PDB file of C-alpha atoms in Angstrom:
ATOM      1  CA  MET A 155      -0.146   0.218  -0.068  1.00  0.00           C
ATOM      2  CA  HIS A 156       1.827   3.361  -1.080  1.00  0.00           C
ATOM      3  CA  SER A 157       1.292   6.533   0.303  1.00  0.00           C
ATOM      4  CA  GLU A 158      -2.257   7.783  -1.405  1.00  0.00           C
ATOM      5  CA  GLN A 159      -3.716   4.547  -0.859  1.00  0.00           C
ATOM      6  CA  ILE A 160      -2.966   5.906   3.278  1.00  0.00           C
ATOM      7  CA  ILE A 161      -3.761   8.623   2.118  1.00  0.00           C
ATOM      8  CA  ASN A 162      -7.124   7.804   0.715  1.00  0.00           C
ATOM      9  CA  LEU A 163      -8.165   5.248   3.823  1.00  0.00           C
ATOM     10  CA  ILE A 164      -7.420   7.802   5.876  1.00  0.00           C
ATOM     11  CA  MET A 165      -9.862  10.618   4.704  1.00  0.00           C
ATOM     12  CA  ALA A 166     -12.149   8.475   4.301  1.00  0.00           C
ATOM     13  CA  CYS A 167     -12.744   7.161   7.784  1.00  0.00           C
ATOM     14  CA  VAL A 168     -12.925  10.357   8.903  1.00  0.00           C
ATOM     15  CA  PHE A 169     -15.914  11.412   6.636  1.00  0.00           C
ATOM     16  CA  PHE A 170     -17.491   8.093   7.643  1.00  0.00           C
ATOM     17  CA  LEU A 171     -16.504   9.344  11.212  1.00  0.00           C
ATOM     18  CA  VAL A 172     -18.171  12.894  10.755  1.00  0.00           C
ATOM     19  CA  LEU A 173     -21.538  11.557   8.183  1.00  0.00           C
ATOM     20  CA  ILE A 174     -21.874   9.429  11.552  1.00  0.00           C
ATOM     21  CA  HIS A 175     -22.359  12.140  13.601  1.00  0.00           C
ATOM     22  CA  ALA A 176     -24.031  14.118  11.213  1.00  0.00           C
ATOM     23  CA  ILE A 177     -26.137  12.378  10.579  1.00  0.00           C
ATOM     24  CA  LYS A 178     -27.370  11.699  13.593  1.00  0.00           C
ATOM     25  CA  LEU A 179     -27.876  15.796  14.645  1.00  0.00           C
ATOM     26  CA  LEU A 180     -31.116  15.137  11.884  1.00  0.00           C
ATOM     27  CA  GLN A 181     -32.863  13.477  14.429  1.00  0.00           C
ATOM     28  CA  SER A 182     -32.678  17.407  16.203  1.00  0.00           C
ATOM     29  CA  LYS A 183     -34.976  19.042  13.315  1.00  0.00           C
ATOM     30  CA  LYS A 184     -33.553  22.507  14.359  1.00  0.00           C
ATOM     31  CA  HIS A 185     -31.760  23.995  11.055  1.00  0.00           C
ATOM     32  CA  PHE A 186     -32.812  20.703   9.349  1.00  0.00           C
ATOM     33  CA  LEU A 187     -31.402  22.299   5.172  1.00  0.00           C
ATOM     34  CA  THR A 188     -28.211  22.891   7.041  1.00  0.00           C
ATOM     35  CA  VAL A 189     -27.415  19.950   8.180  1.00  0.00           C
ATOM     36  CA  VAL A 190     -28.892  17.900   5.392  1.00  0.00           C
ATOM     37  CA  PHE A 191     -27.082  19.377   3.126  1.00  0.00           C
ATOM     38  CA  PHE A 192     -24.063  19.240   5.285  1.00  0.00           C
ATOM     39  CA  VAL A 193     -24.460  15.555   5.713  1.00  0.00           C
ATOM     40  CA  PHE A 194     -24.598  14.480   1.684  1.00  0.00           C
ATOM     41  CA  ALA A 195     -21.679  17.058   0.940  1.00  0.00           C
ATOM     42  CA  ILE A 196     -19.561  14.131   3.433  1.00  0.00           C
ATOM     43  CA  SER A 197     -21.743  11.789   1.532  1.00  0.00           C
ATOM     44  CA  CYS A 198     -20.589  12.652  -2.163  1.00  0.00           C
ATOM     45  CA  GLY A 199     -17.467  13.417   0.396  1.00  0.00           C
ATOM     46  CA  LEU A 200     -16.911   9.691   0.725  1.00  0.00           C
ATOM     47  CA  LEU A 201     -17.895   8.432  -2.148  1.00  0.00           C
ATOM     48  CA  SER A 202     -15.219  10.401  -4.008  1.00  0.00           C
ATOM     49  CA  THR A 203     -12.260   8.890  -1.938  1.00  0.00           C
ATOM     50  CA  LEU A 204     -13.634   5.575  -2.170  1.00  0.00           C
ATOM     51  CA  TYR A 205     -14.120   5.880  -6.285  1.00  0.00           C
ATOM     52  CA  TRP A 206     -10.080   6.890  -5.939  1.00  0.00           C
ATOM     53  CA  GLY A 207      -8.784   4.849  -3.849  1.00  0.00           C
ATOM     54  CA  VAL A 208     -10.897   2.048  -5.634  1.00  0.00           C
ATOM     55  CA  TYR A 209      -9.301   2.871  -8.962  1.00  0.00           C
ATOM     56  CA  ASP A 210      -6.639   3.772  -7.859  1.00  0.00           C
ATOM     57  CA  PHE A 211      -5.582   0.231  -6.997  1.00  0.00           C
ATOM     58  CA  LEU A 212      -6.675  -1.238  -9.364  1.00  0.00           C
ATOM     59  CA  ARG A 213      -4.967   0.895 -12.340  1.00  0.00           C
ATOM     60  CA  PRO A 214      -2.303   2.202 -10.148  1.00  0.00           C
ATOM     61  CA  GLU A 215      -0.485   2.930 -13.789  1.00  0.00           C
ATOM     62  CA  ASP A 216      -3.503   5.031 -15.777  1.00  0.00           C
ATOM     63  CA  ARG A 217      -5.449   8.752 -15.151  1.00  0.00           C
ATOM     64  CA  MET A 218      -7.595   9.678 -15.790  1.00  0.00           C
ATOM     65  CA  PRO A 219      -8.592  13.070 -17.636  1.00  0.00           C
ATOM     66  CA  PHE A 220     -12.319  13.377 -16.055  1.00  0.00           C
ATOM     67  CA  ALA A 221     -13.781  10.393 -13.392  1.00  0.00           C
ATOM     68  CA  ALA A 222     -16.187   9.622 -11.705  1.00  0.00           C
ATOM     69  CA  ASN A 223     -14.874  11.144  -8.662  1.00  0.00           C
ATOM     70  CA  GLU A 224     -14.871  14.758  -9.687  1.00  0.00           C
ATOM     71  CA  LEU A 225     -18.426  15.471  -9.706  1.00  0.00           C
ATOM     72  CA  CYS A 226     -18.409  14.675  -6.882  1.00  0.00           C
ATOM     73  CA  GLU A 227     -15.714  16.577  -5.856  1.00  0.00           C
ATOM     74  CA  CYS A 228     -17.638  19.708  -7.713  1.00  0.00           C
ATOM     75  CA  ALA A 229     -21.131  18.461  -5.685  1.00  0.00           C
ATOM     76  CA  VAL A 230     -19.549  18.970  -1.742  1.00  0.00           C
ATOM     77  CA  PHE A 231     -18.563  22.683  -2.908  1.00  0.00           C
ATOM     78  CA  LEU A 232     -21.574  22.628  -4.350  1.00  0.00           C
ATOM     79  CA  LEU A 233     -24.092  21.199  -0.882  1.00  0.00           C
ATOM     80  CA  TYR A 234     -21.447  23.518   1.423  1.00  0.00           C
ATOM     81  CA  ALA A 235     -23.152  26.709  -0.138  1.00  0.00           C
ATOM     82  CA  SER A 236     -26.167  25.633  -0.513  1.00  0.00           C
ATOM     83  CA  SER A 237     -25.188  25.246   4.198  1.00  0.00           C
ATOM     84  CA  LEU A 238     -23.677  28.593   4.967  1.00  0.00           C
ATOM     85  CA  ARG A 239     -26.827  29.933   2.146  1.00  0.00           C
ATOM     86  CA  ALA A 240     -29.567  28.158   4.531  1.00  0.00           C
ATOM     87  CA  VAL A 241     -28.069  29.636   8.017  1.00  0.00           C
ATOM     88  CA  PHE A 242     -27.631  32.840   5.863  1.00  0.00           C
ATOM     89  CA  PRO A 243     -30.122  33.904   3.219  1.00  0.00           C
ATOM     90  CA  LYS A 244     -29.192  36.863   1.930  1.00  0.00           C
ATOM     91  CA  SER A 245     -25.557  35.210   1.755  1.00  0.00           C
ATOM     92  CA  ALA A 246     -27.732  35.387  -2.163  1.00  0.00           C
ATOM     93  CA  SER A 247     -26.711  39.116  -2.507  1.00  0.00           C
ATOM     94  CA  PHE A 248     -24.322  41.148  -4.465  1.00  0.00           C
ATOM     95  CA  GLU A 249     -20.756  41.462  -1.717  1.00  0.00           C
ATOM     96  CA  LYS A 250     -18.240  44.305  -3.254  1.00  0.00           C
ATOM     97  CA  LYS A 251     -15.303  41.589  -1.979  1.00  0.00           C
ATOM     98  CA  ILE A 252     -17.261  38.727  -3.982  1.00  0.00           C
ATOM     99  CA  ILE A 253     -15.757  39.944  -7.582  1.00  0.00           C
ATOM    100  CA  PRO A 254     -11.499  39.659  -6.594  1.00  0.00           C
ATOM    101  CA  VAL A 255     -12.158  35.684  -4.925  1.00  0.00           C
ATOM    102  CA  ALA A 256     -13.938  35.420  -7.874  1.00  0.00           C
ATOM    103  CA  LEU A 257     -10.393  36.203 -10.018  1.00  0.00           C
ATOM    104  CA  PHE A 258      -8.241  34.375  -7.647  1.00  0.00           C
ATOM    105  CA  ALA A 259     -10.872  31.529  -8.190  1.00  0.00           C
ATOM    106  CA  ALA A 260     -10.082  31.650 -12.029  1.00  0.00           C
ATOM    107  CA  ALA A 261      -6.763  33.003 -11.613  1.00  0.00           C
ATOM    108  CA  ASN A 262      -6.407  29.042  -9.571  1.00  0.00           C
ATOM    109  CA  VAL A 263      -8.218  27.471 -12.384  1.00  0.00           C
ATOM    110  CA  VAL A 264      -6.251  28.924 -14.816  1.00  0.00           C
ATOM    111  CA  LEU A 265      -3.137  27.592 -12.451  1.00  0.00           C
ATOM    112  CA  TRP A 266      -4.099  24.182 -12.545  1.00  0.00           C
ATOM    113  CA  ILE A 267      -4.950  24.311 -16.358  1.00  0.00           C
ATOM    114  CA  ALA A 268      -1.428  24.891 -16.838  1.00  0.00           C
ATOM    115  CA  TRP A 269      -0.138  22.057 -14.346  1.00  0.00           C
ATOM    116  CA  SER A 270      -1.850  19.264 -15.253  1.00  0.00           C
ATOM    117  CA  GLY A 271      -3.515  20.147 -18.449  1.00  0.00           C
ATOM    118  CA  GLU A 272      -7.398  18.658 -17.658  1.00  0.00           C
ATOM    119  CA  TRP A 273      -9.142  22.032 -19.051  1.00  0.00           C
ATOM    120  CA  VAL A 274     -12.383  19.805 -18.591  1.00  0.00           C
ATOM    121  CA  GLN A 275     -11.976  18.950 -15.320  1.00  0.00           C
ATOM    122  CA  ASP A 276     -10.629  21.917 -14.174  1.00  0.00           C
ATOM    123  CA  ILE A 277     -13.253  24.734 -15.245  1.00  0.00           C
ATOM    124  CA  LEU A 278     -15.157  22.194 -13.297  1.00  0.00           C
ATOM    125  CA  THR A 279     -13.734  22.332 -10.177  1.00  0.00           C
ATOM    126  CA  GLY A 280     -12.639  25.698 -10.622  1.00  0.00           C
ATOM    127  CA  LEU A 281     -16.462  26.747 -11.385  1.00  0.00           C
ATOM    128  CA  SER A 282     -17.546  24.872  -8.225  1.00  0.00           C
ATOM    129  CA  LEU A 283     -15.296  25.918  -5.515  1.00  0.00           C
ATOM    130  CA  GLY A 284     -15.324  29.501  -7.389  1.00  0.00           C
ATOM    131  CA  TRP A 285     -18.884  29.456  -5.927  1.00  0.00           C
ATOM    132  CA  PHE A 286     -18.032  27.939  -3.121  1.00  0.00           C
ATOM    133  CA  LEU A 287     -16.053  31.304  -1.890  1.00  0.00           C
ATOM    134  CA  CYS A 288     -17.958  33.185  -2.914  1.00  0.00           C
ATOM    135  CA  VAL A 289     -20.655  32.283  -0.490  1.00  0.00           C
ATOM    136  CA  ILE A 290     -18.596  31.957   2.414  1.00  0.00           C
ATOM    137  CA  THR A 291     -17.198  35.506   0.964  1.00  0.00           C
ATOM    138  CA  SER A 292     -20.518  37.179   2.144  1.00  0.00           C
ATOM    139  CA  CYS A 293     -21.548  34.994   4.378  1.00  0.00           C
ATOM    140  CA  LEU A 294     -18.257  36.136   6.403  1.00  0.00           C
ATOM    141  CA  CYS A 295     -18.988  39.814   5.312  1.00  0.00           C
ATOM    142  CA  LEU A 296     -23.728  39.818   6.863  1.00  0.00           C
ATOM    143  CA  THR A 297     -21.073  37.741  10.052  1.00  0.00           C
ATOM    144  CA  GLY A 298     -18.382  40.314  11.045  1.00  0.00           C
ATOM    145  CA  ALA A 299     -15.270  37.630  10.619  1.00  0.00           C
ATOM    146  CA  LEU A 300     -12.558  39.733   9.952  1.00  0.00           C
ATOM    147  CA  SER A 301     -12.165  42.917   9.920  1.00  0.00           C
ATOM    148  CA  ALA A 302     -10.208  45.838   7.645  1.00  0.00           C
ATOM    149  CA  ALA A 303      -6.838  44.786   8.434  1.00  0.00           C
ATOM    150  CA  GLU A 304      -7.322  41.173   8.014  1.00  0.00           C
ATOM    151  CA  TRP A 305      -9.966  41.202   4.348  1.00  0.00           C
ATOM    152  CA  VAL A 306      -6.441  43.113   3.492  1.00  0.00           C
ATOM    153  CA  GLY A 307      -3.992  40.530   4.420  1.00  0.00           C
ATOM    154  CA  ALA A 308      -6.204  37.581   3.167  1.00  0.00           C
ATOM    155  CA  GLY A 309      -6.252  40.076  -0.377  1.00  0.00           C
ATOM    156  CA  THR A 310      -2.874  40.425  -0.216  1.00  0.00           C
ATOM    157  CA  ILE A 311      -1.731  36.542   1.061  1.00  0.00           C
ATOM    158  CA  SER A 312      -4.283  35.541  -2.164  1.00  0.00           C
ATOM    159  CA  PHE A 313      -1.831  38.095  -5.001  1.00  0.00           C
ATOM    160  CA  LEU A 314       1.304  36.612  -3.540  1.00  0.00           C
ATOM    161  CA  LEU A 315      -0.880  33.236  -3.805  1.00  0.00           C
ATOM    162  CA  ILE A 316      -1.487  33.543  -7.733  1.00  0.00           C
ATOM    163  CA  LEU A 317       1.301  35.994  -8.837  1.00  0.00           C
ATOM    164  CA  GLY A 318       4.565  33.498  -6.724  1.00  0.00           C
ATOM    165  CA  GLN A 319       2.473  30.692  -8.458  1.00  0.00           C
ATOM    166  CA  SER A 320       2.848  31.841 -11.631  1.00  0.00           C
ATOM    167  CA  LEU A 321       6.737  33.410 -11.365  1.00  0.00           C
ATOM    168  CA  THR A 322       7.643  29.877 -11.012  1.00  0.00           C
ATOM    169  CA  PHE A 323       6.695  28.525 -14.769  1.00  0.00           C
ATOM    170  CA  PHE A 324       8.981  32.125 -16.517  1.00  0.00           C
ATOM    171  CA  THR A 325      11.531  31.439 -13.701  1.00  0.00           C
ATOM    172  CA  PRO A 326      15.148  28.981 -13.527  1.00  0.00           C
ATOM    173  CA  GLU A 327      14.443  25.715 -11.506  1.00  0.00           C
ATOM    174  CA  LEU A 328      16.336  26.981  -7.481  1.00  0.00           C
ATOM    175  CA  ILE A 329      14.198  30.558  -7.876  1.00  0.00           C
ATOM    176  CA  SER A 330      11.067  28.481  -8.619  1.00  0.00           C
ATOM    177  CA  GLY A 331      11.808  26.074  -5.766  1.00  0.00           C
ATOM    178  CA  ALA A 332      11.725  28.864  -3.808  1.00  0.00           C
ATOM    179  CA  LEU A 333       8.585  30.871  -5.074  1.00  0.00           C
ATOM    180  CA  ASP A 334       7.032  27.326  -3.992  1.00  0.00           C
ATOM    181  CA  LYS A 335       8.037  26.914  -1.273  1.00  0.00           C
ATOM    182  CA  GLY A 336       7.100  30.656  -0.069  1.00  0.00           C
ATOM    183  CA  CYS A 337       4.002  29.319  -1.044  1.00  0.00           C
ATOM    184  CA  SER A 338       4.057  26.677   0.282  1.00  0.00           C
ATOM    185  CA  ALA A 339       4.790  28.857   3.671  1.00  0.00           C
ATOM    186  CA  LEU A 340       1.588  31.878   2.687  1.00  0.00           C
ATOM    187  CA  LEU A 341      -1.085  28.940   2.363  1.00  0.00           C
ATOM    188  CA  LEU A 342      -0.163  27.561   5.759  1.00  0.00           C
ATOM    189  CA  ALA A 343      -0.308  30.752   7.247  1.00  0.00           C
ATOM    190  CA  GLY A 344      -3.152  31.770   6.412  1.00  0.00           C
ATOM    191  CA  MET A 345      -5.409  27.950   7.151  1.00  0.00           C
ATOM    192  CA  LEU A 346      -3.635  28.664  11.154  1.00  0.00           C
ATOM    193  CA  TRP A 347      -5.139  31.932  10.697  1.00  0.00           C
ATOM    194  CA  LEU A 348      -8.467  30.201   9.568  1.00  0.00           C
ATOM    195  CA  VAL A 349      -8.431  27.335  11.939  1.00  0.00           C
ATOM    196  CA  LEU A 350      -7.176  28.620  14.564  1.00  0.00           C
ATOM    197  CA  LYS A 351      -9.833  32.150  14.757  1.00  0.00           C
ATOM    198  CA  ALA A 352     -13.109  29.971  13.711  1.00  0.00           C
ATOM    199  CA  VAL A 353     -12.318  27.919  17.704  1.00  0.00           C
ATOM    200  CA  TRP A 354     -11.470  31.207  18.795  1.00  0.00           C
ATOM    201  CA  ALA A 355     -15.110  32.156  17.638  1.00  0.00           C
ATOM    202  CA  LEU A 356     -16.468  29.084  19.000  1.00  0.00           C
ATOM    203  CA  LYS A 357     -14.967  28.078  21.913  1.00  0.00           C
ATOM    204  CA  LYS A 358     -14.009  31.207  23.641  1.00  0.00           C
ATOM    205  CA  GLU A 359     -16.779  33.744  22.585  1.00  0.00           C
ATOM    206  CA  LYS A 360     -19.265  32.402  21.523  1.00  0.00           C
ATOM    207  CA  GLN A 361     -20.388  33.135  18.428  1.00  0.00           C
ATOM    208  CA  VAL A 362     -21.570  30.082  16.695  1.00  0.00           C
ATOM    209  CA  GLN A 363     -22.201  32.019  13.527  1.00  0.00           C
ATOM    210  CA  LYS A 364     -19.029  33.555  13.603  1.00  0.00           C
ATOM    211  CA  GLY A 365     -17.691  30.441  13.584  1.00  0.00           C
ATOM    212  CA  LEU A 366     -19.236  28.129  11.159  1.00  0.00           C
ATOM    213  CA  CYS A 367     -17.935  31.043   8.817  1.00  0.00           C
ATOM    214  CA  LEU A 368     -14.988  30.270   9.672  1.00  0.00           C
ATOM    215  CA  SER A 369     -15.307  27.410   9.808  1.00  0.00           C
ATOM    216  CA  TYR A 370     -16.291  26.128   6.055  1.00  0.00           C
ATOM    217  CA  ALA A 371     -13.380  29.460   5.272  1.00  0.00           C
ATOM    218  CA  SER A 372     -11.274  26.837   6.353  1.00  0.00           C
ATOM    219  CA  SER A 373     -12.437  24.126   4.922  1.00  0.00           C
ATOM    220  CA  ALA A 374     -12.044  25.845   1.687  1.00  0.00           C
ATOM    221  CA  TRP A 375      -8.013  27.417   1.881  1.00  0.00           C
ATOM    222  CA  GLY A 376      -8.018  23.948   2.802  1.00  0.00           C
ATOM    223  CA  ALA A 377      -8.927  22.604  -0.683  1.00  0.00           C
ATOM    224  CA  VAL A 378      -6.710  25.704  -1.452  1.00  0.00           C
ATOM    225  CA  PHE A 379      -3.634  24.681   0.070  1.00  0.00           C
ATOM    226  CA  MET A 380      -4.027  20.619  -0.983  1.00  0.00           C
ATOM    227  CA  TYR A 381      -3.959  22.284  -5.342  1.00  0.00           C
ATOM    228  CA  MET A 382      -1.113  24.165  -5.310  1.00  0.00           C
ATOM    229  CA  SER A 383       1.370  21.618  -3.233  1.00  0.00           C
ATOM    230  CA  GLY A 384       3.111  18.344  -3.540  1.00  0.00           C
ATOM    231  CA  GLY A 385       5.044  16.355  -1.395  1.00  0.00           C
ATOM    232  CA  ILE A 386       5.790  17.178   2.122  1.00  0.00           C
ATOM    233  CA  ALA A 387       3.512  20.300   1.667  1.00  0.00           C
ATOM    234  CA  TYR A 388       0.437  18.446   0.193  1.00  0.00           C
ATOM    235  CA  LEU A 389       0.714  16.058   2.632  1.00  0.00           C
ATOM    236  CA  ILE A 390       0.787  19.049   6.262  1.00  0.00           C
ATOM    237  CA  ALA A 391      -1.954  20.227   4.354  1.00  0.00           C
ATOM    238  CA  PHE A 392      -4.538  17.535   4.394  1.00  0.00           C
ATOM    239  CA  THR A 393      -3.370  16.971   7.475  1.00  0.00           C
ATOM    240  CA  LEU A 394      -4.544  20.592   8.587  1.00  0.00           C
ATOM    241  CA  ALA A 395      -7.456  19.737   5.769  1.00  0.00           C
ATOM    242  CA  VAL A 396      -9.369  16.843   7.473  1.00  0.00           C
ATOM    243  CA  SER A 397      -9.065  18.798  11.073  1.00  0.00           C
ATOM    244  CA  CYS A 398     -11.321  20.932   8.495  1.00  0.00           C
ATOM    245  CA  TYR A 399     -14.386  18.708   8.732  1.00  0.00           C
ATOM    246  CA  PHE A 400     -14.004  18.314  12.170  1.00  0.00           C
ATOM    247  CA  LEU A 401     -14.659  21.600  13.029  1.00  0.00           C
ATOM    248  CA  MET A 402     -17.607  21.957  10.154  1.00  0.00           C
ATOM    249  CA  LEU A 403     -18.717  19.440  12.149  1.00  0.00           C
ATOM    250  CA  TRP A 404     -18.218  21.427  15.492  1.00  0.00           C
ATOM    251  CA  ALA A 405     -20.137  24.119  14.520  1.00  0.00           C
ATOM    252  CA  ILE A 406     -23.025  22.650  13.131  1.00  0.00           C
ATOM    253  CA  LYS A 407     -23.959  21.248  16.337  1.00  0.00           C
ATOM    254  CA  GLU A 408     -22.941  24.426  18.291  1.00  0.00           C
ATOM    255  CA  GLU A 409     -25.513  26.391  15.882  1.00  0.00           C
ATOM    256  CA  VAL A 410     -28.287  22.876  16.113  1.00  0.00           C
ATOM    257  CA  ALA A 411     -28.285  23.386  19.657  1.00  0.00           C
ATOM    258  CA  GLU A 412     -28.006  27.837  20.325  1.00  0.00           C
ATOM    259  CA  GLY A 413     -31.551  26.514  17.651  1.00  0.00           C
TER     260      GLY A 413
END
């Protein structure tokens, strides 16, 4: 069993555990749609992981340009967005901050295509992730989860990430390697910041809706982190992304408990 199969196994176990606990929340009937969409999202994540695990075991040397699990991954982002919108119906309203977020998602798609050459898969994934990011941005604005300075910091990190990763295509190997490590450091810093901020909002500030938005934001950033990483950086991103499933479950439990 190689490293990718181990990662798939761990991810499947995490999805299963989170799914069991999420299903139990349906019994309360509170925030029913939020929980239902979250349950469906986790179910799609589990199906995607199981599919890819079996495919990688049976045909480890073959790469498929577009597989069934890609549809599940797109569904995960769309269902997460629906789960959030069930709590924040006004998240459909337009926010100026959505424009740079949409541009950030589009820039990610361009980078993915440049790395993999898989147009259909990357565009569809980018559209679904981009919508999720836009919904998160609107919800963060509604709850006031980020200060003006934090928004500026988030925008700066996002810009530097796109700039740094773009320059790796045009610079010598030594410089591109340093740029890649720098981008990984920025991704890690952003991830830790969102996770810790979500935990603080839930545990110390007792602001459940703020913590809910931040937990979903950390999951979205975890996806960006994983898609932009390889090697050790990917393993770090994977570990943090896995923790976000439990963080989102915790936030939803608190939201259901508040009624």
